[in-house]
Short mmCIF file of C-alpha atoms and ligand atoms in Angstrom, two decimals:
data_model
loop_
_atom_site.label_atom_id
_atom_site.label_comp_id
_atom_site.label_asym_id
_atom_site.label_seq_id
_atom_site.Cartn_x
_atom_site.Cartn_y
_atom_site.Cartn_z
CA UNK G 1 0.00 0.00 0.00
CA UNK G 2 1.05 3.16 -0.84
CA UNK G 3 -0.22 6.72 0.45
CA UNK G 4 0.95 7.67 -3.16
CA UNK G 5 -0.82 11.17 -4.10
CA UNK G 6 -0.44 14.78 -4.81
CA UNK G 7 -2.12 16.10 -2.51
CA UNK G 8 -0.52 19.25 -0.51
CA UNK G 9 1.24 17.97 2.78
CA UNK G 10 1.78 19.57 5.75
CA UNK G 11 4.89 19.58 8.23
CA UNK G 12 4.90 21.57 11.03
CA UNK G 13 2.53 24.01 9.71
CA UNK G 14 3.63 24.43 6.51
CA UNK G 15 2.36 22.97 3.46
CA UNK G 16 4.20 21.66 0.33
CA UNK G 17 2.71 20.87 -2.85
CA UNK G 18 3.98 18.26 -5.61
CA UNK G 19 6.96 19.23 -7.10
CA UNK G 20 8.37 21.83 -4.35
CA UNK G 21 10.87 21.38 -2.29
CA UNK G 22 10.65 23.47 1.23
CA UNK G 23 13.40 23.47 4.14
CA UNK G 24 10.65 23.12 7.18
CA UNK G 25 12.04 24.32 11.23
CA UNK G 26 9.65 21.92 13.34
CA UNK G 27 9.25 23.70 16.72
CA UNK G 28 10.68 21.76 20.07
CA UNK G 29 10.90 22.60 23.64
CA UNK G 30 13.82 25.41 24.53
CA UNK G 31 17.12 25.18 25.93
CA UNK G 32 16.90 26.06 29.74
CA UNK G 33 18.79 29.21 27.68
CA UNK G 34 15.82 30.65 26.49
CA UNK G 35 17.43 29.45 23.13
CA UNK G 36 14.91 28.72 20.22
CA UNK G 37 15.24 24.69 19.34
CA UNK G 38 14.18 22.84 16.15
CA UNK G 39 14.23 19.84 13.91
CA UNK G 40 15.44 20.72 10.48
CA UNK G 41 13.74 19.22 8.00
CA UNK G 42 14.18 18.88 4.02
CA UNK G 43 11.04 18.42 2.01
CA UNK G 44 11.31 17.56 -1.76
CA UNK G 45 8.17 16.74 -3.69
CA UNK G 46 8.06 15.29 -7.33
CA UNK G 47 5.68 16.43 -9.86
CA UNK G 48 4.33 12.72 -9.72
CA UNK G 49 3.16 10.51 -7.64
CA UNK G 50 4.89 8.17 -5.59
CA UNK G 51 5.69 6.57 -2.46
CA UNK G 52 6.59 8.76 0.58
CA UNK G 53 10.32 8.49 1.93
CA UNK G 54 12.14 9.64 5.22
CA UNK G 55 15.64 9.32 5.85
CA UNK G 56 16.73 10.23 9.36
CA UNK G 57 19.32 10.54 11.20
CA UNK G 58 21.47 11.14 14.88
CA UNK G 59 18.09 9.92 16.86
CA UNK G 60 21.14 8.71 19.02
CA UNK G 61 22.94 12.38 18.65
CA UNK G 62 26.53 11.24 18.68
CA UNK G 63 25.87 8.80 15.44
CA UNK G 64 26.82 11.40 13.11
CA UNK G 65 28.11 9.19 9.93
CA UNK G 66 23.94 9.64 9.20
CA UNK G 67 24.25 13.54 9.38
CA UNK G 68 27.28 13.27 6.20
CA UNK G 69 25.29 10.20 4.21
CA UNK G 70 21.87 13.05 3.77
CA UNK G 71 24.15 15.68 2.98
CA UNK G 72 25.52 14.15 0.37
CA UNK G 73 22.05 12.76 -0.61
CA UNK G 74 21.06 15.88 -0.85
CA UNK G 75 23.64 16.86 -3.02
CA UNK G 76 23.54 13.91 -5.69
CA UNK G 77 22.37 14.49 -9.50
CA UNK G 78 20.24 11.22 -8.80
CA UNK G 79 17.59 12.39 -7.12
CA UNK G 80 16.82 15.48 -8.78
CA UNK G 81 14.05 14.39 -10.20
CA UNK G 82 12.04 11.90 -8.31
CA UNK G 83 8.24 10.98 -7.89
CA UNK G 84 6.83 10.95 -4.60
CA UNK G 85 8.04 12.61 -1.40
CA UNK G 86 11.91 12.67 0.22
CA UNK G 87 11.77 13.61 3.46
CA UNK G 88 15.22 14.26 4.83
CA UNK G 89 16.00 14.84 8.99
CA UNK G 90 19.64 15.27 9.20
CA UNK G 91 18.96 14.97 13.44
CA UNK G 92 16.21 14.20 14.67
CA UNK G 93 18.24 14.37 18.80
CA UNK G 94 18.97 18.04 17.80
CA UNK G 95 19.70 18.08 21.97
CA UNK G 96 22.10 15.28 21.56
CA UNK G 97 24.14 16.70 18.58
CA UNK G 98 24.86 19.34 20.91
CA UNK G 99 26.09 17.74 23.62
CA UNK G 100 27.91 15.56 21.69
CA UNK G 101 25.54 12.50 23.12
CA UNK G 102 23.20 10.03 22.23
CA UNK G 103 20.76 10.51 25.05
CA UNK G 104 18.82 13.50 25.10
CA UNK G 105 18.87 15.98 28.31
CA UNK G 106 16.61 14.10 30.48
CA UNK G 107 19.05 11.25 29.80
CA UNK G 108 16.74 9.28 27.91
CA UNK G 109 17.01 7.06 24.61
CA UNK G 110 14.85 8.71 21.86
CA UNK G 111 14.98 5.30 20.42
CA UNK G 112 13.34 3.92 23.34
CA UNK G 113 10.38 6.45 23.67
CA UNK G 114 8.16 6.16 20.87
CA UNK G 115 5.40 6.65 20.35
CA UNK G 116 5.89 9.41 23.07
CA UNK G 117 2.85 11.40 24.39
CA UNK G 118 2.24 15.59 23.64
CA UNK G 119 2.46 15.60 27.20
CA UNK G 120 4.79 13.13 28.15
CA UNK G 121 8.56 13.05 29.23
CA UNK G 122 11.42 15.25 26.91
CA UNK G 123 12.13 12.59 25.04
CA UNK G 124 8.96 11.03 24.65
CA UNK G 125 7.70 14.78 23.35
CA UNK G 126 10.02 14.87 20.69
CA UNK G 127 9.53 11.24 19.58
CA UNK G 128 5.71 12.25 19.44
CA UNK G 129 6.75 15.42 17.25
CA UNK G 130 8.86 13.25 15.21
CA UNK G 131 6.21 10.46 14.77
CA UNK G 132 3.38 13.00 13.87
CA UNK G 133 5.01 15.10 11.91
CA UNK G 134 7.04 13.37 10.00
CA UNK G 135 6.43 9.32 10.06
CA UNK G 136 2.63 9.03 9.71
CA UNK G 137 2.92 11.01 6.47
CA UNK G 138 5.76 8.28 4.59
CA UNK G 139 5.22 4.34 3.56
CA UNK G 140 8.78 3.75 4.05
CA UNK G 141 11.52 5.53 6.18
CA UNK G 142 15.44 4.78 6.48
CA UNK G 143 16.98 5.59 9.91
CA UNK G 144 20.41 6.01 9.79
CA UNK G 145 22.55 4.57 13.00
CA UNK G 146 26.62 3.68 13.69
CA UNK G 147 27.87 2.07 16.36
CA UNK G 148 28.41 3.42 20.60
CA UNK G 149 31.51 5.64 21.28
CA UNK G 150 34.58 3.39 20.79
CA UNK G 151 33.01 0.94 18.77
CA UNK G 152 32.17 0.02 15.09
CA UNK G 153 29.77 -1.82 12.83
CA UNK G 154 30.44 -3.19 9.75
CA UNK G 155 27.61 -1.59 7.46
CA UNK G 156 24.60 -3.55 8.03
CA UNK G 157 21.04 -3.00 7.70
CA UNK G 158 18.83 -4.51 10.62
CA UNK G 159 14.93 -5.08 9.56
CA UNK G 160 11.84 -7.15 10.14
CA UNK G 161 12.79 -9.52 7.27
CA UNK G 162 9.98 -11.38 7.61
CA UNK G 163 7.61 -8.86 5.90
CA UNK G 164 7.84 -9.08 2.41
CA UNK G 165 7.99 -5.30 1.31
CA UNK G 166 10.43 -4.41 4.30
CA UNK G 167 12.74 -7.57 3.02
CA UNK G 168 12.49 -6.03 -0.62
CA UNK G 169 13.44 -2.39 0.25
CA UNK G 170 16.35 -4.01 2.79
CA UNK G 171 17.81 -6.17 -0.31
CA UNK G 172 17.41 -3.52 -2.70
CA UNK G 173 20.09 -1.24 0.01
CA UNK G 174 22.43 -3.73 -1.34
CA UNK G 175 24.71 -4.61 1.92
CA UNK G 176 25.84 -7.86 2.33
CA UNK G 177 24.87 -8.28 5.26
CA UNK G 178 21.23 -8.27 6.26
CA UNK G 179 20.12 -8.80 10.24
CA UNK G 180 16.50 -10.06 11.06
CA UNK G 181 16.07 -8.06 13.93
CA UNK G 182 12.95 -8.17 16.02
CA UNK G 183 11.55 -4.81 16.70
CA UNK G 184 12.56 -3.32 20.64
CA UNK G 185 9.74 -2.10 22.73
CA UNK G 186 8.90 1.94 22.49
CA UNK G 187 11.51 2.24 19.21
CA UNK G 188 10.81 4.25 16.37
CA UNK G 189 10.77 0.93 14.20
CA UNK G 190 7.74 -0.28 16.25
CA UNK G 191 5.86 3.15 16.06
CA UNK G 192 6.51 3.25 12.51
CA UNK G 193 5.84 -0.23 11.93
CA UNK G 194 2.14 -0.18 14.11
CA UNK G 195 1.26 2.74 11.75
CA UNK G 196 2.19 0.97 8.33
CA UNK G 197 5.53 2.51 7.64
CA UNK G 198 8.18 0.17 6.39
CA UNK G 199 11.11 0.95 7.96
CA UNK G 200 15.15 -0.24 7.38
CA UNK G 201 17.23 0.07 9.89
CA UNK G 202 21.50 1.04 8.28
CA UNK G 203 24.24 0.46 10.92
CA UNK G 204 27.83 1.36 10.12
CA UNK G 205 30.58 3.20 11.37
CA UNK G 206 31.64 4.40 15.40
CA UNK G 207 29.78 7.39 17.38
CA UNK G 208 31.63 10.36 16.67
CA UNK G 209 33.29 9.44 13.75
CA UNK G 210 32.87 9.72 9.91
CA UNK G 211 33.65 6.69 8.19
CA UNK G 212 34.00 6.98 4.57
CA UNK G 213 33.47 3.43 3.10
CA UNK G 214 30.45 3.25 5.31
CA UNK G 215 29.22 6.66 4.25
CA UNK G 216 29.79 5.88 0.27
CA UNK G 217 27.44 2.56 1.13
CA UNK G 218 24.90 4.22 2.59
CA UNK G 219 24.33 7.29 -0.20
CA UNK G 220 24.03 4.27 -2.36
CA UNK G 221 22.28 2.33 -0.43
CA UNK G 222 19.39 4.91 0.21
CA UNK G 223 19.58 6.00 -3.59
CA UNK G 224 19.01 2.13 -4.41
CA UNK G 225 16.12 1.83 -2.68
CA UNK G 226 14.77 4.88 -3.86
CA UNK G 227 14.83 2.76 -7.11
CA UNK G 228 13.52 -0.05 -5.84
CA UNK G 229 10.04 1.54 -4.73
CA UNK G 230 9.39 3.64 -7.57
CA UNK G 231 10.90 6.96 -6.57
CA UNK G 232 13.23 7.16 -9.13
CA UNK G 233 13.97 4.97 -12.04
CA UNK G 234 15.15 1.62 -12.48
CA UNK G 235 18.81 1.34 -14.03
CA UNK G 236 18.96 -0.01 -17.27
CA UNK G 237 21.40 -3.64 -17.04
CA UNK G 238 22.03 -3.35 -13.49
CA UNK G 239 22.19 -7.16 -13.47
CA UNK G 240 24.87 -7.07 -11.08
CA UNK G 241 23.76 -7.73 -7.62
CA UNK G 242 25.68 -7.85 -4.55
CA UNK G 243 24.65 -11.43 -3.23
CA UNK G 244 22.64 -11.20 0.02
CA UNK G 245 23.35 -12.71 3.14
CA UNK G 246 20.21 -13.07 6.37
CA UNK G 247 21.94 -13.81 9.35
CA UNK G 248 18.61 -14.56 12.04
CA UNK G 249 21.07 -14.28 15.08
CA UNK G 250 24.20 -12.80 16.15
CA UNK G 251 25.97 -12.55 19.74
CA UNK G 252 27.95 -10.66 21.45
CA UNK G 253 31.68 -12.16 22.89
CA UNK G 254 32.48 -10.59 26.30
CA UNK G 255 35.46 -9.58 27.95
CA UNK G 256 36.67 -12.56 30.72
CA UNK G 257 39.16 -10.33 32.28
CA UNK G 258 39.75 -6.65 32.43
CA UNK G 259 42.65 -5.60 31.03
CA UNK G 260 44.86 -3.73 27.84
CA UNK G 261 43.62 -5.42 24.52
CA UNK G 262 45.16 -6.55 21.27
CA UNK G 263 42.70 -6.85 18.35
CA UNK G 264 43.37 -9.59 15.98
CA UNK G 265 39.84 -10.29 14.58
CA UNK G 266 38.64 -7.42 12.41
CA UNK G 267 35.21 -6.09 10.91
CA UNK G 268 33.88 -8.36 7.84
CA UNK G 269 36.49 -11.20 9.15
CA UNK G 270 34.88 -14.69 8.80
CA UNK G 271 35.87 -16.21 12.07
CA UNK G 272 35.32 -20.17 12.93
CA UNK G 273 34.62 -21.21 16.20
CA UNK G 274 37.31 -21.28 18.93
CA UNK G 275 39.46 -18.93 16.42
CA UNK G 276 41.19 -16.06 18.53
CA UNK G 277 39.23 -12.98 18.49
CA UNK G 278 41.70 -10.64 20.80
CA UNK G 279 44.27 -11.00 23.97
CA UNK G 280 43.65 -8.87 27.28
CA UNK G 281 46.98 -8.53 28.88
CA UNK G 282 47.84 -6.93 32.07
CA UNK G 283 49.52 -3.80 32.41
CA UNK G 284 53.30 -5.52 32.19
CA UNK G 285 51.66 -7.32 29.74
CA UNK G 286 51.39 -10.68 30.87
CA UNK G 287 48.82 -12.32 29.21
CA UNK G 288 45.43 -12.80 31.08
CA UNK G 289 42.99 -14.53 28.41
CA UNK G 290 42.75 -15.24 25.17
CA UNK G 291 38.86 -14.05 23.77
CA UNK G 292 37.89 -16.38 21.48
CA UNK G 293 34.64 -17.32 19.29
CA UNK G 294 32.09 -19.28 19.96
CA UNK G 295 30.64 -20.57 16.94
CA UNK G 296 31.73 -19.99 13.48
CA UNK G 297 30.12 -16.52 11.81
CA UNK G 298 31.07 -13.03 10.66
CA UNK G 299 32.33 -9.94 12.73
CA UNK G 300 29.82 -7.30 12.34
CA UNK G 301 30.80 -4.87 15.63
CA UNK G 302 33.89 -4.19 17.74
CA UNK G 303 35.27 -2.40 20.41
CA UNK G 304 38.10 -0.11 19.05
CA UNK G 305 39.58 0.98 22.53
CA UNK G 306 42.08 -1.18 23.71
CA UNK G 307 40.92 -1.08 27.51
CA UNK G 308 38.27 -3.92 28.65
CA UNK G 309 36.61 -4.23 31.59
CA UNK G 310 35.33 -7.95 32.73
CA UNK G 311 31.86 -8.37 31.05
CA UNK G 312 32.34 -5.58 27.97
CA UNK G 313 30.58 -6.72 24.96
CA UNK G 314 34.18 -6.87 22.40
CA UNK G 315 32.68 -8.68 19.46
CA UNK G 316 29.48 -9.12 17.73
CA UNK G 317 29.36 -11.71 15.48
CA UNK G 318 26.60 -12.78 13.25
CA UNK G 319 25.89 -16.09 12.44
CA UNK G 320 24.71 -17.00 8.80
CA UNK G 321 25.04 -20.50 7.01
CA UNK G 322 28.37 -19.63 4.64
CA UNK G 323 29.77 -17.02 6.62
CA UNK G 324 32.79 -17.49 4.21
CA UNK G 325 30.99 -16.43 1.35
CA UNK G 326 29.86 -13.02 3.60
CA UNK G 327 33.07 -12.29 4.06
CA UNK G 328 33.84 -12.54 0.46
CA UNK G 329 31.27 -10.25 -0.55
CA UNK G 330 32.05 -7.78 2.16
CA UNK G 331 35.23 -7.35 0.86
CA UNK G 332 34.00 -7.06 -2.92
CA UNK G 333 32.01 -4.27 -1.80
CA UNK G 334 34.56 -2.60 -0.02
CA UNK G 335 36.82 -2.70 -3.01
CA UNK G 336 34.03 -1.32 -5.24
CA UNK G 337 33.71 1.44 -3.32
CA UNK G 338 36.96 2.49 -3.06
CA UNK G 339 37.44 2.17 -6.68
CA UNK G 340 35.14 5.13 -7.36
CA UNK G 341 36.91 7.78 -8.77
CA UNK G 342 35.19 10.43 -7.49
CA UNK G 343 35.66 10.14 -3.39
CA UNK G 344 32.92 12.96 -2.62
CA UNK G 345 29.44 13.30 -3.97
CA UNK G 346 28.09 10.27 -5.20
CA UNK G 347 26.36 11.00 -8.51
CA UNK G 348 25.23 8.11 -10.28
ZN1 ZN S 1 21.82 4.35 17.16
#
């Protein structure tokens, strides 16, 4: 089902017809300042109808990878022409982008307050805002996440594979490596999903950081499935598909001792089981424990720091049937990427 139409649209008061594109301030609650606060939002309408997009971004406000992939969205020949609606929210934890954080100032998750409630906490306010304004209007949305501070994700997308138009717009991204994840209580996948909006969840990079191969993926990847439901147009002979890979679990490997660590296993490594992940070493550097896998599968997280503390989630590692074939194609796609000439704006 699509809500596809021309019909004006309104976002935060102001309404945009078919074929404009508006740059929309959605009013939130003031800094204890007195300082003026707001979402910024990019609307862009095509002439035709089509399926209604968002792309959004630093809902955890130190994930900022997300903030650089919709700028350079925004700047690509590819979509400037498109049917439908592209709705674009660079940050949608303006709060946390200023603090540098991903909670927001009531130290709460955004992702773990939806719906929210007009009346509710901070953070459930501004997930309310967020869903109203922006989610109820869009059939499919694209939130853009990386991984905590000090720790990475191999680009990933993370979806409810097991409904059909969600699995097609999370193949058409084009990462190797596809997660079933089940959607967590009060997160903006579960809102979106109650209300009939089809959204992919894209993982990659470290809090804090921009990561180019994982920013190159993800202008693609959004651009692709922009393609894939209609928005923009199919490309002629694009035969070539990455190959897809479901994992329907992953794990995390813990630290057994605290300590100074050496990484061995890296992101997109194909690990088998009992293969040596990292060492933790005291401060002389005698060795305490050797962190190793449990079952065979692909690294798809880290911890980049090299200080552990007993218990710290090191590793995630997905499990998939040929995990030697994921790493494979995780490499392919890294070397495609960085074989494009042109390092900035992605064009095609
Ligand atoms: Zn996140």
């Amino acid at each position: 089902m699509t809500r596809a139409s021309i019909a004006p649209i309104t976002i935060g008061g102001v309404t945009i017809n078919a074929g404009e594109t508006k740059r929309i301030e959605l009013p939130m609650p003031l800094l204890y300042t007195n300082t003026q606060m707001s979402i910024p939002v990019h609307v862009q309408r095509g002439k035709r109808p089509g399926p209604t997009l968002f792309v959004s971004a630093a809902i955890h406000g130190d994930e900022l990878n997300g903030i650089e992939i919709v700028s350079r969205l925004l700047k690509s020949k590819s979509i400037k022409t498109l049917r439908g609606t592209l709705i674009v929210v660079p940050m949608v934890n303006v709060y946390g982008v200023l603090n540098q954080s991903r909670y927001l100032p009531d130290r709460r998750d955004l992702n773990r307050s939806f719906p929210g409630s007009r009346k509710g906490s901070l953070a459930g306010r501004i997930a309310h805002l967020f869903l109203n304004e922006i989610v109820t209007h869009c059939d499919y949305g694209i939130d853009l996440h990386t991984g905590a501070i000090h720790r990475s994700n191999l680009p990933q997308i993370r979806a409810n594979l097991d409904d059909p138009e969600t699995l097609a717009a999370a193949k058409a991204f084009g990462m190797p490596v596809l997660l079933n994840a089940e959607e967590r209580d009060n997160s903006l996948r579960q809102a979106a999903s109650e209300r009939g909006v089809k959204v992919i969840l894209y993982e990659a990079g470290e809090a804090l950081r921009y990561d180019e191969f994982s920013i190159r993926a993800g202008v693609k990847g959004i651009i692709n499935v922009m393609r894939e439901i209609g928005m923009l147009n199919k490309r002629k002979g694009s035969g070539k598909q990455v190959r897809l890979f479901i994992a329907r679990q992953s794990g995390w490997v813990r630290a057994s001792e605290s300590g100074f660590v050496n990484h061995v296993a890296q992101l997109g490594d194909h690990v088998g089981k009992g293969d040596v992940l990292a060492t933790i070493s005291d401060p002389f550097g005698t060795l305490l424990d050797t962190i190793v896998s449990y079952n065979e599968g692909v690294v798809i997280g880290k911890q980049n720091i090299p200080l552990t503390q007993e218990g710290e989630a090191m590793y995630h590692i997905a499990y998939f049937s040929k995990p030697n074939f994921v790493a494979e194609h995780v490499e392919l796609l890294q070397d495609k990427l960085d074989l494009e000439e042109n390092p900035n704006p992605i064009t095609d």
